[in-house]
GROMACS .gro file of C-alpha atoms in nm:
model
  354
    1MET     CA    1  -7.819   0.900   2.415
    2LYS     CA    2  -7.834   0.694   2.199
    3LEU     CA    3  -7.704   0.944   1.939
    4ASN     CA    4  -7.431   1.038   2.135
    5TRP     CA    5  -7.170   0.761   1.967
    6LEU     CA    6  -7.262   0.961   1.630
    7ARG     CA    7  -7.182   1.289   1.786
    8GLU     CA    8  -6.907   1.205   1.930
    9TYR     CA    9  -6.780   1.009   1.592
   10LEU     CA   10  -6.874   1.378   1.355
   11ALA     CA   11  -6.649   1.534   1.646
   12ASN     CA   12  -6.385   1.321   1.545
   13ILE     CA   13  -6.345   1.314   1.202
   14ILE     CA   14  -6.387   1.730   1.210
   15ASN     CA   15  -6.135   1.731   1.414
   16ALA     CA   16  -5.942   1.543   1.235
   17SER     CA   17  -5.910   1.718   0.922
   18ARG     CA   18  -5.900   2.046   1.121
   19ILE     CA   19  -5.541   1.922   1.215
   20TYR     CA   20  -5.451   1.747   0.870
   21LYS     CA   21  -5.503   2.093   0.748
   22THR     CA   22  -5.370   2.287   1.026
   23ILE     CA   23  -5.022   2.061   0.997
   24THR     CA   24  -5.038   1.995   0.649
   25LEU     CA   25  -5.064   2.373   0.466
   26PRO     CA   26  -4.764   2.454   0.552
   27PHE     CA   27  -4.603   2.248   0.414
   28ALA     CA   28  -4.847   2.296   0.094
   29GLU     CA   29  -4.736   2.666   0.077
   30VAL     CA   30  -4.398   2.545   0.121
   31ARG     CA   31  -4.422   2.323  -0.193
   32LEU     CA   32  -4.527   2.601  -0.431
   33GLU     CA   33  -4.249   2.818  -0.319
   34GLN     CA   34  -3.994   2.620  -0.330
   35PHE     CA   35  -4.029   2.462  -0.620
   36THR     CA   36  -4.007   2.687  -0.891
   37PRO     CA   37  -3.657   2.644  -1.153
   38GLN     CA   38  -3.469   2.943  -0.952
   39ALA     CA   39  -3.545   2.844  -0.594
   40ILE     CA   40  -3.420   2.462  -0.650
   41TYR     CA   41  -3.108   2.582  -0.803
   42CYS     CA   42  -3.023   2.796  -0.536
   43ARG     CA   43  -3.087   2.489  -0.232
   44ILE     CA   44  -2.877   2.298  -0.452
   45LYS     CA   45  -2.640   2.534  -0.507
   46SER     CA   46  -2.659   2.541  -0.072
   47THR     CA   47  -2.641   2.213   0.010
   48SER     CA   48  -2.384   2.097  -0.264
   49ALA     CA   49  -2.107   2.442  -0.102
   50GLU     CA   50  -2.163   2.308   0.262
   51ALA     CA   51  -2.117   1.918   0.200
   52LEU     CA   52  -1.765   2.030  -0.018
   53GLU     CA   53  -1.671   2.241   0.364
   54HIS     CA   54  -1.726   1.945   0.543
   55ILE     CA   55  -1.568   1.717   0.242
   56LEU     CA   56  -1.252   1.975   0.262
   57ILE     CA   57  -1.207   1.996   0.661
   58ALA     CA   58  -1.218   1.596   0.717
   59CYS     CA   59  -0.997   1.506   0.412
   60ALA     CA   60  -0.749   1.859   0.579
   61VAL     CA   61  -0.815   1.657   0.927
   62TYR     CA   62  -0.754   1.324   0.744
   63PHE     CA   63  -0.390   1.470   0.595
   64LEU     CA   64  -0.295   1.587   0.947
   65VAL     CA   65  -0.350   1.265   1.122
   66CYS     CA   66  -0.132   1.096   0.855
   67LEU     CA   67   0.119   1.340   0.864
   68GLY     CA   68   0.132   1.388   1.209
   69LEU     CA   69   0.148   0.994   1.266
   70TYR     CA   70   0.411   0.923   0.973
   71LYS     CA   71   0.659   1.187   1.218
   72LEU     CA   72   0.564   0.989   1.527
   73THR     CA   73   0.660   0.642   1.353
   74LEU     CA   74   0.998   0.792   1.200
   75TRP     CA   75   1.073   1.013   1.581
   76LEU     CA   76   0.977   0.604   1.706
   77SER     CA   77   1.136   0.411   1.538
   78VAL     CA   78   1.559   0.303   1.583
   79SER     CA   79   1.693   0.222   1.272
   80GLY     CA   80   1.769  -0.181   1.201
   81VAL     CA   81   2.118  -0.032   1.053
   82THR     CA   82   2.312   0.216   1.279
   83GLY     CA   83   2.120   0.167   1.593
   84ALA     CA   84   2.396  -0.051   1.823
   85ASN     CA   85   2.627   0.188   1.689
   86GLN     CA   86   2.419   0.488   1.808
   87ASN     CA   87   2.330   0.369   2.171
   88GLN     CA   88   2.705   0.311   2.147
   89GLN     CA   89   2.792   0.661   2.088
   90GLU     CA   90   2.481   0.775   2.340
   91ASN     CA   91   2.627   0.553   2.572
   92HIS     CA   92   3.028   0.704   2.531
   93LEU     CA   93   2.903   1.012   2.576
   94GLN     CA   94   2.684   0.970   2.888
   95GLN     CA   95   3.049   0.925   3.034
   96HIS     CA   96   3.222   1.215   2.902
   97ASP     CA   97   2.908   1.395   2.986
   98GLY     CA   98   2.688   1.280   3.200
   99THR     CA   99   2.440   1.499   3.058
  100GLY     CA  100   2.202   1.242   2.870
  101ASP     CA  101   1.845   1.377   2.744
  102ASN     CA  102   1.686   1.053   2.958
  103THR     CA  103   1.360   1.283   2.995
  104ALA     CA  104   1.377   1.222   2.622
  105LYS     CA  105   1.460   0.867   2.577
  106GLY     CA  106   1.210   0.748   2.817
  107LEU     CA  107   0.898   0.870   2.626
  108ARG     CA  108   0.974   0.797   2.304
  109ASN     CA  109   0.991   0.383   2.514
  110THR     CA  110   0.708   0.449   2.669
  111LEU     CA  111   0.505   0.553   2.344
  112GLN     CA  112   0.708   0.286   2.157
  113ARG     CA  113   0.574   0.020   2.402
  114GLY     CA  114   0.236   0.165   2.418
  115LEU     CA  115   0.210   0.224   2.037
  116ARG     CA  116   0.356   0.041   1.911
  117LEU     CA  117   0.452   0.216   1.568
  118ARG     CA  118   0.729   0.097   1.448
  119SER     CA  119   0.885   0.198   1.061
  120VAL     CA  120   0.925  -0.133   0.955
  121HIS     CA  121   0.724  -0.384   1.037
  122LEU     CA  122   0.765  -0.737   0.918
  123PRO     CA  123   0.796  -1.081   1.068
  124ASN     CA  124   1.140  -1.171   1.255
  125ALA     CA  125   1.189  -1.407   0.891
  126ALA     CA  126   1.254  -1.226   0.717
  127LEU     CA  127   1.451  -0.996   0.849
  128MET     CA  128   1.740  -1.243   0.935
  129GLY     CA  129   1.844  -1.517   0.708
  130ARG     CA  130   1.799  -1.530   0.301
  131VAL     CA  131   1.574  -1.352   0.162
  132LEU     CA  132   1.413  -1.379  -0.233
  133LEU     CA  133   1.224  -1.063  -0.450
  134VAL     CA  134   1.083  -1.241  -0.734
  135ILE     CA  135   0.968  -0.954  -0.999
  136ALA     CA  136   0.903  -0.980  -1.317
  137HIS     CA  137   1.108  -0.716  -1.522
  138PRO     CA  138   1.354  -0.493  -1.469
  139ASP     CA  139   1.238  -0.179  -1.275
  140ASP     CA  140   1.027  -0.361  -1.044
  141GLU     CA  141   1.222  -0.375  -0.752
  142CYS     CA  142   1.210  -0.001  -0.709
  143MET     CA  143   0.862   0.106  -0.836
  144PHE     CA  144   0.739  -0.140  -0.597
  145PHE     CA  145   0.935  -0.270  -0.381
  146GLY     CA  146   1.232   0.021  -0.326
  147PRO     CA  147   1.104   0.075   0.081
  148LEU     CA  148   1.106  -0.331   0.139
  149ILE     CA  149   1.429  -0.345  -0.003
  150TYR     CA  150   1.591  -0.048   0.124
  151SER     CA  151   1.497  -0.183   0.524
  152LEU     CA  152   1.614  -0.527   0.488
  153THR     CA  153   1.937  -0.412   0.307
  154GLN     CA  154   1.974  -0.242   0.629
  155ARG     CA  155   1.911  -0.534   0.825
  156ASP     CA  156   2.229  -0.736   0.989
  157GLY     CA  157   2.284  -1.025   0.874
  158CYS     CA  158   1.994  -0.994   0.638
  159GLN     CA  159   2.094  -1.167   0.282
  160VAL     CA  160   1.876  -0.977   0.005
  161TYR     CA  161   1.871  -1.155  -0.391
  162VAL     CA  162   1.660  -1.076  -0.643
  163LEU     CA  163   1.534  -1.316  -0.920
  164CYS     CA  164   1.396  -1.127  -1.211
  165LEU     CA  165   1.205  -1.299  -1.464
  166SER     CA  166   1.267  -1.118  -1.764
  167ASN     CA  167   1.551  -0.928  -1.974
  168GLY     CA  168   1.328  -0.578  -2.017
  169ASN     CA  169   1.278  -0.661  -2.393
  170TYR     CA  170   0.988  -0.505  -2.436
  171GLU     CA  171   1.127  -0.194  -2.643
  172GLN     CA  172   1.444  -0.383  -2.749
  173GLN     CA  173   1.664  -0.256  -2.489
  174ALA     CA  174   1.732  -0.584  -2.305
  175GLN     CA  175   2.136  -0.456  -2.268
  176SER     CA  176   2.034  -0.172  -2.162
  177ARG     CA  177   1.726  -0.256  -1.896
  178ARG     CA  178   1.982  -0.564  -1.789
  179GLU     CA  179   2.293  -0.294  -1.702
  180GLU     CA  180   2.064  -0.053  -1.536
  181LEU     CA  181   1.865  -0.371  -1.337
  182PHE     CA  182   2.277  -0.430  -1.160
  183ARG     CA  183   2.317  -0.047  -1.098
  184ALA     CA  184   1.994   0.029  -0.928
  185CYS     CA  185   2.045  -0.282  -0.708
  186LYS     CA  186   2.344  -0.165  -0.601
  187ARG     CA  187   2.227   0.164  -0.499
  188LEU     CA  188   1.991  -0.052  -0.300
  189GLY     CA  189   2.214  -0.224  -0.143
  190ILE     CA  190   2.202  -0.545  -0.321
  191ALA     CA  191   2.506  -0.657  -0.470
  192GLU     CA  192   2.610  -0.795  -0.873
  193SER     CA  193   2.623  -1.099  -0.703
  194ASN     CA  194   2.292  -1.134  -0.551
  195VAL     CA  195   2.097  -1.043  -0.884
  196ILE     CA  196   1.986  -1.293  -1.131
  197LEU     CA  197   1.813  -1.262  -1.408
  198VAL     CA  198   1.648  -1.438  -1.668
  199ASN     CA  199   1.684  -1.538  -2.004
  200ALA     CA  200   1.433  -1.734  -2.126
  201THR     CA  201   1.195  -1.705  -2.402
  202ASN     CA  202   0.928  -1.816  -2.273
  203LEU     CA  203   0.889  -1.557  -2.071
  204PRO     CA  204   0.930  -1.238  -2.233
  205ASP     CA  205   0.850  -0.906  -2.154
  206ASP     CA  206   0.532  -0.875  -2.274
  207PRO     CA  207   0.153  -0.781  -2.093
  208ASN     CA  208   0.015  -0.967  -2.412
  209VAL     CA  209   0.194  -1.280  -2.333
  210GLU     CA  210   0.099  -1.534  -2.092
  211TRP     CA  211   0.367  -1.674  -1.926
  212ARG     CA  212   0.322  -2.069  -1.848
  213PRO     CA  213   0.274  -2.085  -1.428
  214ASP     CA  214   0.501  -2.488  -1.362
  215ALA     CA  215   0.791  -2.247  -1.597
  216VAL     CA  216   0.847  -1.963  -1.357
  217ALA     CA  217   0.775  -2.099  -1.093
  218SER     CA  218   1.058  -2.379  -1.190
  219PHE     CA  219   1.272  -2.095  -1.205
  220ILE     CA  220   1.137  -1.998  -0.867
  221LEU     CA  221   1.184  -2.282  -0.645
  222HIS     CA  222   1.497  -2.452  -0.797
  223THR     CA  223   1.646  -2.057  -0.690
  224VAL     CA  224   1.479  -2.107  -0.331
  225GLU     CA  225   1.605  -2.466  -0.310
  226SER     CA  226   2.004  -2.336  -0.441
  227LEU     CA  227   2.030  -2.027  -0.230
  228ASP     CA  228   1.822  -2.160   0.117
  229ILE     CA  229   1.591  -1.849   0.092
  230LYS     CA  230   1.424  -1.789   0.428
  231ALA     CA  231   1.133  -1.554   0.315
  232ILE     CA  232   1.001  -1.496  -0.075
  233PHE     CA  233   0.856  -1.138  -0.196
  234THR     CA  234   0.655  -1.052  -0.480
  235PHE     CA  235   0.351  -0.932  -0.602
  236ASP     CA  236   0.027  -1.021  -0.469
  237ARG     CA  237  -0.238  -1.125  -0.781
  238ASP     CA  238  -0.309  -0.813  -0.826
  239GLY     CA  239   0.002  -0.779  -0.923
  240VAL     CA  240  -0.009  -0.335  -0.828
  241SER     CA  241  -0.075  -0.251  -1.139
  242SER     CA  242  -0.267  -0.547  -1.258
  243HIS     CA  243  -0.011  -0.603  -1.545
  244PRO     CA  244  -0.005  -0.979  -1.639
  245ASN     CA  245   0.361  -1.087  -1.595
  246HIS     CA  246   0.287  -0.948  -1.244
  247CYS     CA  247  -0.040  -1.156  -1.225
  248ALA     CA  248   0.161  -1.478  -1.335
  249VAL     CA  249   0.452  -1.455  -1.101
  250TYR     CA  250   0.196  -1.437  -0.804
  251TYR     CA  251   0.065  -1.791  -0.891
  252ALA     CA  252   0.339  -1.911  -0.998
  253ALA     CA  253   0.461  -1.902  -0.620
  254ALA     CA  254   0.124  -1.938  -0.443
  255SER     CA  255   0.123  -2.333  -0.675
  256LEU     CA  256   0.466  -2.479  -0.555
  257CYS     CA  257   0.317  -2.342  -0.214
  258LEU     CA  258  -0.029  -2.495  -0.358
  259ALA     CA  259   0.106  -2.820  -0.366
  260ASN     CA  260   0.349  -2.837  -0.068
  261LEU     CA  261   0.691  -2.825  -0.320
  262LEU     CA  262   0.883  -2.475  -0.123
  263PRO     CA  263   1.071  -2.603   0.196
  264LYS     CA  264   0.925  -2.556   0.551
  265ALA     CA  265   1.116  -2.298   0.688
  266CYS     CA  266   1.096  -2.064   0.321
  267LYS     CA  267   0.810  -1.797   0.454
  268PHE     CA  268   0.590  -1.659   0.123
  269TYR     CA  269   0.464  -1.267   0.177
  270THR     CA  270   0.236  -1.102  -0.177
  271LEU     CA  271   0.315  -0.727  -0.133
  272ASP     CA  272  -0.050  -0.528  -0.131
  273SER     CA  273  -0.192  -0.404  -0.445
  274ILE     CA  274  -0.412  -0.079  -0.375
  275ASN     CA  275  -0.702   0.157  -0.503
  276LEU     CA  276  -0.561   0.409  -0.749
  277VAL     CA  277  -0.638   0.684  -0.472
  278ARG     CA  278  -0.466   0.548  -0.223
  279LYS     CA  279  -0.154   0.458  -0.493
  280TYR     CA  280  -0.127   0.795  -0.520
  281LEU     CA  281  -0.154   0.967  -0.173
  282SER     CA  282   0.223   0.946  -0.128
  283VAL     CA  283   0.301   0.969   0.246
  284PHE     CA  284  -0.097   1.012   0.342
  285ASP     CA  285  -0.200   0.680   0.257
  286PHE     CA  286  -0.005   0.575   0.645
  287LEU     CA  287  -0.300   0.623   0.776
  288CYS     CA  288  -0.494   0.325   0.583
  289THR     CA  289  -0.202   0.098   0.585
  290CYS     CA  290  -0.179   0.094   0.986
  291PHE     CA  291  -0.545  -0.001   1.046
  292MET     CA  292  -0.545  -0.284   0.735
  293SER     CA  293  -0.181  -0.411   0.728
  294THR     CA  294  -0.010  -0.651   0.999
  295HIS     CA  295   0.357  -0.619   0.791
  296TRP     CA  296   0.492  -0.231   0.687
  297CYS     CA  297   0.724  -0.072   0.575
  298VAL     CA  298   0.758   0.310   0.596
  299LEU     CA  299   1.108   0.493   0.462
  300SER     CA  300   1.124   0.921   0.572
  301TRP     CA  301   1.226   1.149   0.290
  302LYS     CA  302   1.537   1.108   0.295
  303GLU     CA  303   1.589   0.720   0.331
  304ALA     CA  304   1.348   0.717   0.007
  305SER     CA  305   1.550   1.002  -0.162
  306VAL     CA  306   1.759   0.630  -0.192
  307VAL     CA  307   1.496   0.519  -0.424
  308ARG     CA  308   1.386   0.727  -0.561
  309SER     CA  309   1.817   0.763  -0.717
  310ALA     CA  310   1.722   0.401  -0.781
  311MET     CA  311   1.534   0.412  -1.012
  312MET     CA  312   1.659   0.726  -1.183
  313GLU     CA  313   1.904   0.421  -1.317
  314HIS     CA  314   1.707   0.296  -1.531
  315ARG     CA  315   1.669   0.600  -1.776
  316SER     CA  316   1.498   0.394  -2.060
  317GLN     CA  317   1.201   0.439  -1.858
  318MET     CA  318   1.212   0.772  -1.735
  319LYS     CA  319   0.947   0.923  -1.918
  320TRP     CA  320   0.732   1.184  -1.825
  321PHE     CA  321   0.425   1.026  -1.590
  322ARG     CA  322   0.747   0.796  -1.476
  323TRP     CA  323   0.861   1.155  -1.278
  324LEU     CA  324   0.507   1.207  -1.078
  325TYR     CA  325   0.500   0.833  -1.004
  326ILE     CA  326   0.845   0.873  -0.798
  327TYR     CA  327   0.732   1.150  -0.598
  328THR     CA  328   0.359   1.092  -0.545
  329SER     CA  329   0.382   0.683  -0.586
  330ARG     CA  330   0.263   0.555  -0.188
  331TYR     CA  331   0.571   0.223  -0.323
  332MET     CA  332   0.787   0.535  -0.273
  333TYR     CA  333   0.744   0.559   0.093
  334ILE     CA  334   0.539   0.260   0.220
  335ASN     CA  335   0.501  -0.057   0.099
  336SER     CA  336   0.264  -0.325   0.347
  337MET     CA  337   0.316  -0.699   0.283
  338ARG     CA  338   0.107  -0.976   0.402
  339GLU     CA  339   0.221  -1.351   0.484
  340ILE     CA  340   0.037  -1.575   0.239
  341ASN     CA  341  -0.082  -1.980   0.396
  342LEU     CA  342  -0.261  -2.233   0.291
  343SER     CA  343  -0.586  -2.150   0.309
  344ASP     CA  344  -0.547  -1.862   0.122
  345VAL     CA  345  -0.441  -2.004  -0.190
  346GLU     CA  346  -0.703  -2.216  -0.199
  347LEU     CA  347  -0.874  -1.979  -0.121
  348GLU     CA  348  -0.760  -1.765  -0.478
  349MET     CA  349  -0.709  -1.937  -0.680
  350GLN     CA  350  -1.125  -2.053  -0.652
  351ILE     CA  351  -1.112  -1.723  -0.769
  352HIS     CA  352  -0.898  -1.706  -1.009
  353ASP     CA  353  -1.045  -2.043  -1.147
  354ASN     CA  354  -1.382  -1.917  -1.129
   0.00000   0.00000   0.00000
């Protein structure tokens, strides 16, 4: 009786060892068979093919969702230019023939209220009154701000001004760049009298020359006060393309906001800089824009052709890669902006100082 505990202990050890062998033996055999170079290669090949298939399916689904959302948004949107005229024409036709498409119109209104999808999703301060676009070089207005300019110029009661802080003399082409800027702005619906071109020796078109923020800020503040500007649009701190002149424009405008020198009624907005993959997704970046941005402008293919034609007015800049840009860049179809307040500026200034 005293040795019963010993028998039980030995039986447990024997059973445990059998269980261990039963479990580990198949895996040991599998390891020996599978860890040959040929087996490893076949395993990697099959796994990679399966992963690639899943990635392709996910990309296809994403592109289809983006395209559907893009088309739905354009269908739901009412053009800011001719919206009132279209409604008058529809009412006029309905009075004459009495067969208005009330079902489609009701469905559109319901989806508009439920989904809140619009091609132009901007605050009221930016849609009415005087708006100032501050850029660094001639052609920035087309390459980066085309959808925004097009959307604003189509609004009744909205006047768009462009302040270009350099004459584009990087390749000694200042005169031709000046004429190209005026022609491009005319294509976008901006009168020549609303284009302000700065020709200052301390603000050259040169990425190797650092622009002083106080010099840039003085031009911006003078323009804002003299034209009674209600909203300013410019680059963010990354400058879209990380061009030093673009970044300098932001820090100059941000310094005005930080010093509380801008009029209280004047709002400050920046264009979102995005990563390289999103930058060349064209309209397929719209899904990301809807989830990650608060304000945006989206153009249809026909509307974007106006921006492309304006960009083509900058003939001196139309290198081979620019042709690829105007058809593949997201900035030719979509602009997303955010409003900058004092707390945002303070945080970004701290990041810049660090």
